[in-house]
Short mmCIF file of C-alpha atoms in Angstrom, two decimals:
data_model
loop_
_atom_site.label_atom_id
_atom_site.label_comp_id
_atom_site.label_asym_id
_atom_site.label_seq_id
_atom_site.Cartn_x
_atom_site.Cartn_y
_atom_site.Cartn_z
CA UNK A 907 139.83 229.05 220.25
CA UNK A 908 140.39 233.00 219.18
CA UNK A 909 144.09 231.92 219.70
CA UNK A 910 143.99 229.88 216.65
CA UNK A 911 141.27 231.84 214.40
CA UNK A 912 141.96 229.42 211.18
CA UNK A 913 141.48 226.43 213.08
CA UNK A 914 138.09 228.20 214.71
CA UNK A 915 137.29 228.92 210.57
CA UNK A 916 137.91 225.62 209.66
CA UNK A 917 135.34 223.85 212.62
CA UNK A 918 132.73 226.54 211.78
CA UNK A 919 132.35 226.11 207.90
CA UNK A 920 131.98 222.49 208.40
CA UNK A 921 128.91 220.56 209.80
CA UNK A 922 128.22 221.30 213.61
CA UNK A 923 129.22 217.75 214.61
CA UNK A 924 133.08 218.76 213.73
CA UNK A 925 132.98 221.20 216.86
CA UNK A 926 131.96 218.83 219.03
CA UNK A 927 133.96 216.38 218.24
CA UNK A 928 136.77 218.63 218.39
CA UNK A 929 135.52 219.38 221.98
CA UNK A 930 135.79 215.34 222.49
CA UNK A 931 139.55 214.82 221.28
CA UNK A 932 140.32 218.21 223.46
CA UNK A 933 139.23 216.85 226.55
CA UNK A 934 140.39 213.49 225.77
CA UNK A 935 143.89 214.66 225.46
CA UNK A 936 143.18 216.83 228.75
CA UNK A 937 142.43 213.64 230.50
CA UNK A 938 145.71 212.15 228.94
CA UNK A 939 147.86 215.12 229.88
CA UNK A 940 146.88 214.81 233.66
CA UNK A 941 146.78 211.00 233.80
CA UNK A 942 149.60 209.63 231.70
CA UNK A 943 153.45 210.93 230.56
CA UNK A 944 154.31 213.56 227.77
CA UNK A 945 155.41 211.23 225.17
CA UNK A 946 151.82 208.90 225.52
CA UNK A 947 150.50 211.81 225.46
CA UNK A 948 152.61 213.39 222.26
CA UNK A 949 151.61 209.89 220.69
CA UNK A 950 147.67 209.95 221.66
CA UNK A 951 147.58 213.74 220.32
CA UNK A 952 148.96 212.45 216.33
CA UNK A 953 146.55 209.61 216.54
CA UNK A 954 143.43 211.36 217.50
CA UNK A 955 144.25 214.01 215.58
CA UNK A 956 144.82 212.27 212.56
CA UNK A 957 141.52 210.16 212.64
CA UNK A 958 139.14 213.11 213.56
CA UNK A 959 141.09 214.89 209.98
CA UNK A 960 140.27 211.89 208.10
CA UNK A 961 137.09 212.23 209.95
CA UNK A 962 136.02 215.44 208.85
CA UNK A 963 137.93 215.64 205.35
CA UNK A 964 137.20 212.30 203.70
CA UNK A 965 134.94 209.95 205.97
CA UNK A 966 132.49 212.89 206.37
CA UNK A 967 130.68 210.92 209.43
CA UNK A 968 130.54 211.53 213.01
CA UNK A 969 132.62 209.19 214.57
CA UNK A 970 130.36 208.06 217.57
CA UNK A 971 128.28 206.49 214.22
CA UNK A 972 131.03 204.19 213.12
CA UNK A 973 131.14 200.52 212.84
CA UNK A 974 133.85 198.18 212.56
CA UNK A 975 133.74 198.93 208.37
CA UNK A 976 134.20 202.47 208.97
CA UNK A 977 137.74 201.79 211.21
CA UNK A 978 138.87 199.22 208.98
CA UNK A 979 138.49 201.92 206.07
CA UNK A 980 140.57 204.23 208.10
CA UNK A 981 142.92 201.51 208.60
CA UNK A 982 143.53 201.40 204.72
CA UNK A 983 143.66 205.39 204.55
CA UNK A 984 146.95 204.80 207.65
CA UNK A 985 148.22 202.05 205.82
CA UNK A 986 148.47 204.11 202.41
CA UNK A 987 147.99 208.27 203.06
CA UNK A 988 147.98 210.97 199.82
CA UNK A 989 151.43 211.90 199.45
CA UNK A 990 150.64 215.50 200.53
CA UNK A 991 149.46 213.78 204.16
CA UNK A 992 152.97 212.98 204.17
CA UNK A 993 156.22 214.88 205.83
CA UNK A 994 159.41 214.06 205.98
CA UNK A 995 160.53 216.03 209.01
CA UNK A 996 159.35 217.02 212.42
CA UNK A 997 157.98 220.72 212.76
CA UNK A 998 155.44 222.82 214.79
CA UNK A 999 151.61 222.51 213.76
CA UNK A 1000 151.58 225.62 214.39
CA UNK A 1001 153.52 229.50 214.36
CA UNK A 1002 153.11 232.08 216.46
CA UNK A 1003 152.36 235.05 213.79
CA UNK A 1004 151.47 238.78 214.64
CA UNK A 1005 149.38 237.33 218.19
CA UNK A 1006 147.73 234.44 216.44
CA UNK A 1007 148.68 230.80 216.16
CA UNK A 1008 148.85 229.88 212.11
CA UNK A 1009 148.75 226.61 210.27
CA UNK A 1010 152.07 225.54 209.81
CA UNK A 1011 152.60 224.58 205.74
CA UNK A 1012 155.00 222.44 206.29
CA UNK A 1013 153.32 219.99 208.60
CA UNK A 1014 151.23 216.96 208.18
CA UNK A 1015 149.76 214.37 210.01
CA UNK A 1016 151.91 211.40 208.65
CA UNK A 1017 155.71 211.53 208.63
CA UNK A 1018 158.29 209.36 206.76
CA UNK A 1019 160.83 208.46 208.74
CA UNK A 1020 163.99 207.79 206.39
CA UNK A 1021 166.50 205.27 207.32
CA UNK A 1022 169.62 207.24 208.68
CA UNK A 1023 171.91 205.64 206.53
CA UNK A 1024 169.88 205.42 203.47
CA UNK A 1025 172.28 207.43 201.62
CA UNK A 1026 169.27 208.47 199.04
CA UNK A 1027 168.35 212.46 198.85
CA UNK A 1028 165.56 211.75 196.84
CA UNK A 1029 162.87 210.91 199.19
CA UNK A 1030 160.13 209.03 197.52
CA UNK A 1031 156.70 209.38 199.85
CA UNK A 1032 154.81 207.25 197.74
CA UNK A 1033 156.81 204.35 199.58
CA UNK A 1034 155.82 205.32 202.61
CA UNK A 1035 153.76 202.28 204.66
CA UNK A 1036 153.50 202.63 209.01
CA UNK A 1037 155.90 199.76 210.83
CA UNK A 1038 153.87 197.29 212.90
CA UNK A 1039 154.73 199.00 216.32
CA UNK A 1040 152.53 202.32 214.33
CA UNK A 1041 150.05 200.53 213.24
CA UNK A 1042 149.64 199.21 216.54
CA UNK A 1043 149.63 202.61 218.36
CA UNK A 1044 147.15 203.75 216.26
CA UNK A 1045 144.66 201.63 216.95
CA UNK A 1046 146.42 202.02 220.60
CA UNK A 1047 144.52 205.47 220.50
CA UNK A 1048 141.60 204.78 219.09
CA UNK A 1049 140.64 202.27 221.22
CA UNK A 1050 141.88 204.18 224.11
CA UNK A 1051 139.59 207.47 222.58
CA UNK A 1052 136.50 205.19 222.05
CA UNK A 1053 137.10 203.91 225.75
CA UNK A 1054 137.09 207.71 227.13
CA UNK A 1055 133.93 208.48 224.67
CA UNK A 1056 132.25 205.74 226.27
CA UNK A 1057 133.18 205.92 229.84
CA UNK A 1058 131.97 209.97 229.59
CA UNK A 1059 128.50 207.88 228.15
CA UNK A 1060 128.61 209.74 224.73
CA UNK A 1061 129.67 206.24 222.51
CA UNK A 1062 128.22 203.01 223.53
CA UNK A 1063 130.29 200.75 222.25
CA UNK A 1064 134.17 200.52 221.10
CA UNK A 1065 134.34 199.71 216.95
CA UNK A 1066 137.90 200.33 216.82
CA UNK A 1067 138.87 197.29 218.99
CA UNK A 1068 136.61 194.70 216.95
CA UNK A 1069 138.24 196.41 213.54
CA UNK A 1070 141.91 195.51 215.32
CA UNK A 1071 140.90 191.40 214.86
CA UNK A 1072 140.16 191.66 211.12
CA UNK A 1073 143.08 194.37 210.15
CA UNK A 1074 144.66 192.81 207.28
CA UNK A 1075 147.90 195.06 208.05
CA UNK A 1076 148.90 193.12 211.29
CA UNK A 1077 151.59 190.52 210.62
CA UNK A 1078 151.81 187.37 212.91
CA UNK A 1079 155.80 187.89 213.62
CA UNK A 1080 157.61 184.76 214.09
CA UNK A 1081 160.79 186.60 213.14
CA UNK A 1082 164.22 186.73 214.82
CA UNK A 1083 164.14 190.02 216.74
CA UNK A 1084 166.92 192.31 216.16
CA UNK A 1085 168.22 193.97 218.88
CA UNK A 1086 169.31 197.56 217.79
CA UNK A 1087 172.82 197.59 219.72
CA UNK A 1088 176.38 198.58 219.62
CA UNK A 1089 178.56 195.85 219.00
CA UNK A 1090 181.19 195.84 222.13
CA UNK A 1091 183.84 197.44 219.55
CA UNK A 1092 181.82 200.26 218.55
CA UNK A 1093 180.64 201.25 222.14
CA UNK A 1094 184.18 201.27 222.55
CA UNK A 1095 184.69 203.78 220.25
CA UNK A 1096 181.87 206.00 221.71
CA UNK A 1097 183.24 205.70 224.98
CA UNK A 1098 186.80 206.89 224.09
CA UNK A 1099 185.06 209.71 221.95
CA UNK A 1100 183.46 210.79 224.38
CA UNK A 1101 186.45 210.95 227.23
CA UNK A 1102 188.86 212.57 224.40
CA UNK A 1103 186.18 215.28 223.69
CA UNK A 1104 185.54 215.68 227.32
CA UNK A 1105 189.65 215.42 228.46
CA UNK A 1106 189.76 218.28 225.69
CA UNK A 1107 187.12 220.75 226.81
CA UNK A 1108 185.12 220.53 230.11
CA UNK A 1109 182.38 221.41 228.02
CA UNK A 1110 181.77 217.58 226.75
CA UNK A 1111 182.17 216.56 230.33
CA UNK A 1112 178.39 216.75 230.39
CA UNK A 1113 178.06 214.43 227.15
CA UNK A 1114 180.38 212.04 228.56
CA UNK A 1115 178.52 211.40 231.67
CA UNK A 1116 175.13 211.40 229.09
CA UNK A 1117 176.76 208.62 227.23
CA UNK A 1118 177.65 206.78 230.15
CA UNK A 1119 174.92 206.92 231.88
CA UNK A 1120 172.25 205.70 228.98
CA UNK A 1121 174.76 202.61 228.27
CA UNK A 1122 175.48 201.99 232.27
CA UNK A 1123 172.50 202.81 233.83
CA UNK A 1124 169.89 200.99 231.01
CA UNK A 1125 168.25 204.42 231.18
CA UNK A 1126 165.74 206.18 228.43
CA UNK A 1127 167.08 209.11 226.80
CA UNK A 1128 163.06 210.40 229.14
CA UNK A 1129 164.33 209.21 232.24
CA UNK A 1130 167.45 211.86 231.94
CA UNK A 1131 165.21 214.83 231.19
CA UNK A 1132 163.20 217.51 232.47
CA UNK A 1133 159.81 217.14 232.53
CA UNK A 1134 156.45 218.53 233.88
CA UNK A 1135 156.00 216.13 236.36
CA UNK A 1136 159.29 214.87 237.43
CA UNK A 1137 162.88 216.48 237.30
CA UNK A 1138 165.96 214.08 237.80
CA UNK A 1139 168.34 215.24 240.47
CA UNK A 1140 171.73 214.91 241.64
CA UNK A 1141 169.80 213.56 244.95
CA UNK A 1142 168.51 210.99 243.33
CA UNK A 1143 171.41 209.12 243.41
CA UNK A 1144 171.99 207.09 246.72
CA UNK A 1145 173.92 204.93 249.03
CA UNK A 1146 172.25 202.23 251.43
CA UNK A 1147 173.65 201.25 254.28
CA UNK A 1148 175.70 198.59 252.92
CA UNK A 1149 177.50 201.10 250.85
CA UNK A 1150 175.90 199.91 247.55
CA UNK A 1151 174.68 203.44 245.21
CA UNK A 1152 171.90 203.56 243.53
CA UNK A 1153 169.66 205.61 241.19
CA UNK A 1154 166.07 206.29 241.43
CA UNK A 1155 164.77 207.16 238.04
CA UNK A 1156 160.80 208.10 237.47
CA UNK A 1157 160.20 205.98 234.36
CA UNK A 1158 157.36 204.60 231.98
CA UNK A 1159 153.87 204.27 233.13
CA UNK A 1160 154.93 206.93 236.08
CA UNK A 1161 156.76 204.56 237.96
CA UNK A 1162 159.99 204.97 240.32
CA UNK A 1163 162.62 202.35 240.37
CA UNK A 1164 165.99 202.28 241.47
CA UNK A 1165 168.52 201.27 239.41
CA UNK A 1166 172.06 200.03 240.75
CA UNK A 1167 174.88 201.87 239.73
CA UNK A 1168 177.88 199.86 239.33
CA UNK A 1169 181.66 201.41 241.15
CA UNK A 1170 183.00 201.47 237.61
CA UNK A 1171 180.27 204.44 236.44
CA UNK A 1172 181.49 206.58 239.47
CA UNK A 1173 184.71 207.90 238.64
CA UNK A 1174 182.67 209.46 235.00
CA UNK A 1175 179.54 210.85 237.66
CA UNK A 1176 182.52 212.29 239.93
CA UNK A 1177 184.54 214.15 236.62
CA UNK A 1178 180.83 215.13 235.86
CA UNK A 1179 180.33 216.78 239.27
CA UNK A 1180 183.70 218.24 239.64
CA UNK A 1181 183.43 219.88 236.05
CA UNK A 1182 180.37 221.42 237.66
CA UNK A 1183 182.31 222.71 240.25
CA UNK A 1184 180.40 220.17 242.92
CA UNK A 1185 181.77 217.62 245.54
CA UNK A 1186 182.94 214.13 243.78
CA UNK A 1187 179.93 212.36 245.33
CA UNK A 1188 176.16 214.25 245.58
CA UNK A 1189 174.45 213.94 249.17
CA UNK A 1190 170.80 213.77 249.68
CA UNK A 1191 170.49 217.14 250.20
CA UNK A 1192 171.86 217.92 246.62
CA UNK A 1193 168.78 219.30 244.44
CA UNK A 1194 170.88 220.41 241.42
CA UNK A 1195 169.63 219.10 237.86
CA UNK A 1196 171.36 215.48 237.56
CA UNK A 1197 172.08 217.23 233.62
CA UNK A 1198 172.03 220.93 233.76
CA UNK A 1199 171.82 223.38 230.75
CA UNK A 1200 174.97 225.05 230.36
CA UNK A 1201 172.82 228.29 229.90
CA UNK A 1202 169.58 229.01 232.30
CA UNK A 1203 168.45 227.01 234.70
CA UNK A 1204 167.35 223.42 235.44
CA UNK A 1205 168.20 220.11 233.63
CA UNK A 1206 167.46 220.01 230.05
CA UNK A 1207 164.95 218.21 227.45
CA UNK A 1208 165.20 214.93 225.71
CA UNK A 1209 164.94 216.72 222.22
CA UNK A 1210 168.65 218.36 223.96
CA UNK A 1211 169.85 215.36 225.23
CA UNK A 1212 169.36 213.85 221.94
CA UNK A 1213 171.51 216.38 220.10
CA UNK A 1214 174.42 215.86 222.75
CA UNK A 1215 174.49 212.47 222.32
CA UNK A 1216 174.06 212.60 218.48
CA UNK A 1217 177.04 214.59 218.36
CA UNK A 1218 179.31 211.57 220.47
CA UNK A 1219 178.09 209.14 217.60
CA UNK A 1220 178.86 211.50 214.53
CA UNK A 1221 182.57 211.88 215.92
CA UNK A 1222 182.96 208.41 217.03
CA UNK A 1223 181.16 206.48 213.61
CA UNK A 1224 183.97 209.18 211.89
CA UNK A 1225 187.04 208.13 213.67
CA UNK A 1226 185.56 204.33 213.24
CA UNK A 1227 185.73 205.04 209.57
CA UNK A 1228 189.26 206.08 209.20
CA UNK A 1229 190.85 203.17 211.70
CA UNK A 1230 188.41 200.55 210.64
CA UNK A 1231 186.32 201.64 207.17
CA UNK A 1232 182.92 201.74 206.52
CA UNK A 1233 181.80 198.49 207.36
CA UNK A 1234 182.53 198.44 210.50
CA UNK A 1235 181.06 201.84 211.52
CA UNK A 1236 178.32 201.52 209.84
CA UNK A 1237 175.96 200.74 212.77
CA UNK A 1238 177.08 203.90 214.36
CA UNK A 1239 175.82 205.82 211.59
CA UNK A 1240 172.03 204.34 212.35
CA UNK A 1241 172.48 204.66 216.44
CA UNK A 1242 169.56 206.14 218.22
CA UNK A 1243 170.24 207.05 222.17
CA UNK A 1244 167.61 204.06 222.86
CA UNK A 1245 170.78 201.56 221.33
CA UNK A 1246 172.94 202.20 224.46
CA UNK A 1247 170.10 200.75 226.50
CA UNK A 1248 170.14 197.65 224.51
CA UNK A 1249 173.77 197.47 224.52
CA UNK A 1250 174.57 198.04 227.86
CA UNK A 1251 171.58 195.45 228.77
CA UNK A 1252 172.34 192.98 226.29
CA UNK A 1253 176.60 193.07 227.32
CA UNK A 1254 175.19 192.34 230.95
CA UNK A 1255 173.35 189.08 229.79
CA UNK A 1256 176.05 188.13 227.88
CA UNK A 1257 178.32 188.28 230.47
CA UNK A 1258 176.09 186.33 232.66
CA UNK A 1259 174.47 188.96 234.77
CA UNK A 1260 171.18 187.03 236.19
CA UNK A 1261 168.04 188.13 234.11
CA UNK A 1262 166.10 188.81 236.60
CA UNK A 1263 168.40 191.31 237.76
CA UNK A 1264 168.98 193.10 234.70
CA UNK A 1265 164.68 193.34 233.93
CA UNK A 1266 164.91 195.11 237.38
CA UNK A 1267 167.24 197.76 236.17
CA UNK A 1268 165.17 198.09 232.92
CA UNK A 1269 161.89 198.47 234.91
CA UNK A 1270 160.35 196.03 232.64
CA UNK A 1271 157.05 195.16 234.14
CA UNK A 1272 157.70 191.23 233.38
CA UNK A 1273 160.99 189.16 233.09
CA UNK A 1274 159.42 187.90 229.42
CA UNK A 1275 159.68 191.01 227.92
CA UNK A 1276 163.30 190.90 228.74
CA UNK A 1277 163.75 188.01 227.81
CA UNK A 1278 162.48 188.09 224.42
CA UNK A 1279 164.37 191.06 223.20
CA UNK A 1280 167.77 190.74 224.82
CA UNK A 1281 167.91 186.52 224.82
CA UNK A 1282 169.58 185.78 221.34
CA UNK A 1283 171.88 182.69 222.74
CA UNK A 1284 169.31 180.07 221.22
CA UNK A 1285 168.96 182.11 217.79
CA UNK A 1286 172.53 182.42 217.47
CA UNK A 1287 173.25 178.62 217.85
CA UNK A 1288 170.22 178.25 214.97
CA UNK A 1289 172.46 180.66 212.83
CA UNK A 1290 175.85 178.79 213.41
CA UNK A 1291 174.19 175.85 212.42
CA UNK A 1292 172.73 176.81 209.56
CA UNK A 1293 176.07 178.22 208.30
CA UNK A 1294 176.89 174.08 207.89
CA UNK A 1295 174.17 173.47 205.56
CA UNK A 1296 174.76 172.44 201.91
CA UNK A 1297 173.86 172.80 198.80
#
């Protein structure tokens, strides 16, 4: 702890239960860090974090004395934080400052996450309110905290998942899912971006075969990065014996699939390679970083990645604006790297590619799951129907 002396200051002044409870989220996330990827991790470390703060700041109670009341309380403090809980940007907890680690000022346990194409530079954090999908993570890691409390035989009993039943946040959602995709026009327009950039300056060569890759392959932005545990290689592409390729990609939930990689993706991994100064076509002896930094060694993090691909959309929603206005680009503006999975996955089951087949590539653990977010055929026949109705 002499690493981080304010934090140490802050445990110390405080009752003697904060310590150890500190103790208990520490090893907790130890237990995490070994046992499950970096972002459930990442996403287990805000949620504990934030409840033991509330914990010690406003509840004032240790936790392993809660009840169902005291969660649900907590539950309104998520739902609705003090503005200055609330941060608008990602940064460090923490800076490195003459050998110490120091509070950051500028970070706090909730953020608002403004719409990309909000338009607004007054941010208003009083509006802020957690989606669903947060709400649901957080009590994700309670629940998940509670269960490591009591397996280690410190809690006897889990409050957090009794509190989940009676949280009047949750929403029974009956809605139309939107899928968050490219329209075939505008992933034209990335695509093209991309291969101009790339046919003027090997440089994007490297964010052309990104691109392609996330939009071809169905991949996570995670599944192209290096990480602790795992680091994609040019190896991990291969060719059976019937001459089909394929991709084996280290995924959610630490699980290996292989994806099938169609002939039409390997003319963009062969310019990729050859930029590189490699063969057209890795072997399986090739143990070069599938996407390499340009500077240093090995292949390069998703928080990279990101900004590569980020860079594709700016140009392309840009060029879409000047041949087609601002209507039409306007989705490219809000891309994420997680939209060219859904569009290259949702194009395949438009065009009639079996489901089955295409939940394969995903790696999603059942064929509903697929089905439910890329399926729209039924909802779009609802919607073309009720364009008829009258007044």
């Amino acid at each position: 702890m002499s690493a981080y002396p304010e934090v140490e200051t802050f445990l110390n002044e405080g009752p003697s239960w904060r310590n150890t409870h500190w103790e208990w989220g520490a090893d907790f996330l130890k237990y995490i860090g070994r046992n499950k990827s970096e972002h459930t991790y990442a996403r287990f470390r805000s949620d504990v974090e934030r409840f033991l703060l509330w914990s010690f700041l406003y509840k004032n109670k240790p936790i392993d004395d809660y009840k169902k009341n005291d969660i649900l309380e907590f539950a309104d403090f998520a739902w609705k934080p003090p503005v200055n809980w609330i941060g608008v940007k990602n940064v460090d907890r923490f800076l490195m400052i003459g050998g110490t680690f120091k509070c950051n000022q500028e970070w706090h346990p909730f953020r608002y996450q403004v719409a990309k194409n909000s338009g607004s530079e007054v941010i208003d954090k009083r509006r802020y309110r957690p989606s669903q999908a947060t709400l649901s993570a957080t009590f994700a890691g309670m629940m998940s905290f509670y269960n490591y409390l009591i397996h280690e035989e410190i809690c006897i009993g889990n409050p957090a998942q009794f509190a989940k039943k009676d949280c009047k946040y949750f929403i029974k959602d009956a809605q139309v899912k939107e899928v968050r995709r490219l329209t075939e026009e505008q992933w034209e327009y990335v695509l093209t971006t991309a291969i101009d950039l790339a046919d003027q300056s090997p440089t994007y060569e490297r964010n052309l075969f990104i691109v392609a890759s996330l939009k071809t392959l169905f991949l996570r932005i995670s599944e192209l990065s290096e990480r602790k545990t795992w680091s994609p290689e040019m190896r991990h592409f291969w060719k059976d014996e019937d001459g089909n390729w394929w991709l084996k990609i280290y995924g959610k939930g630490r699980k290996l699939r292989d994806v099938t990689v169609p002939l039409e993706f390997l003319p963009y991994l062969t310019r990729y390679r050859q930029a590189r100064g490699e063969p057209p076509l890795p072997s399986n002896a090739d143990d070069s970083p599938l996407v390499e930094k340009i500077r240093g060694q090995g292949g390069m993090t998703s928080r990279h990645l990101t900004r590569l691909v980020q860079d594709v959309f700016d140009r392309a929603h840009e060029k879409m604006i000047n041949e087609k206005g601002e209507s039409a680009a306007q989705k490219l503006k809000e891309a994420s790297t997680h939209w060219l999975r859904h569009t290259g996955a949702s194009l395949e089951v438009e065009r009639g590619r079996p489901l089955k087949d295409v939940s394969e590539d995903l790696g999603h653990a059942s064929m509903a799951t697929t089905d439910t977010i890329y399926v729209q055929s039924e909802n779009k026949k609802r919607a073309h129907s009720g364009k008829q109705r009258k007044v």
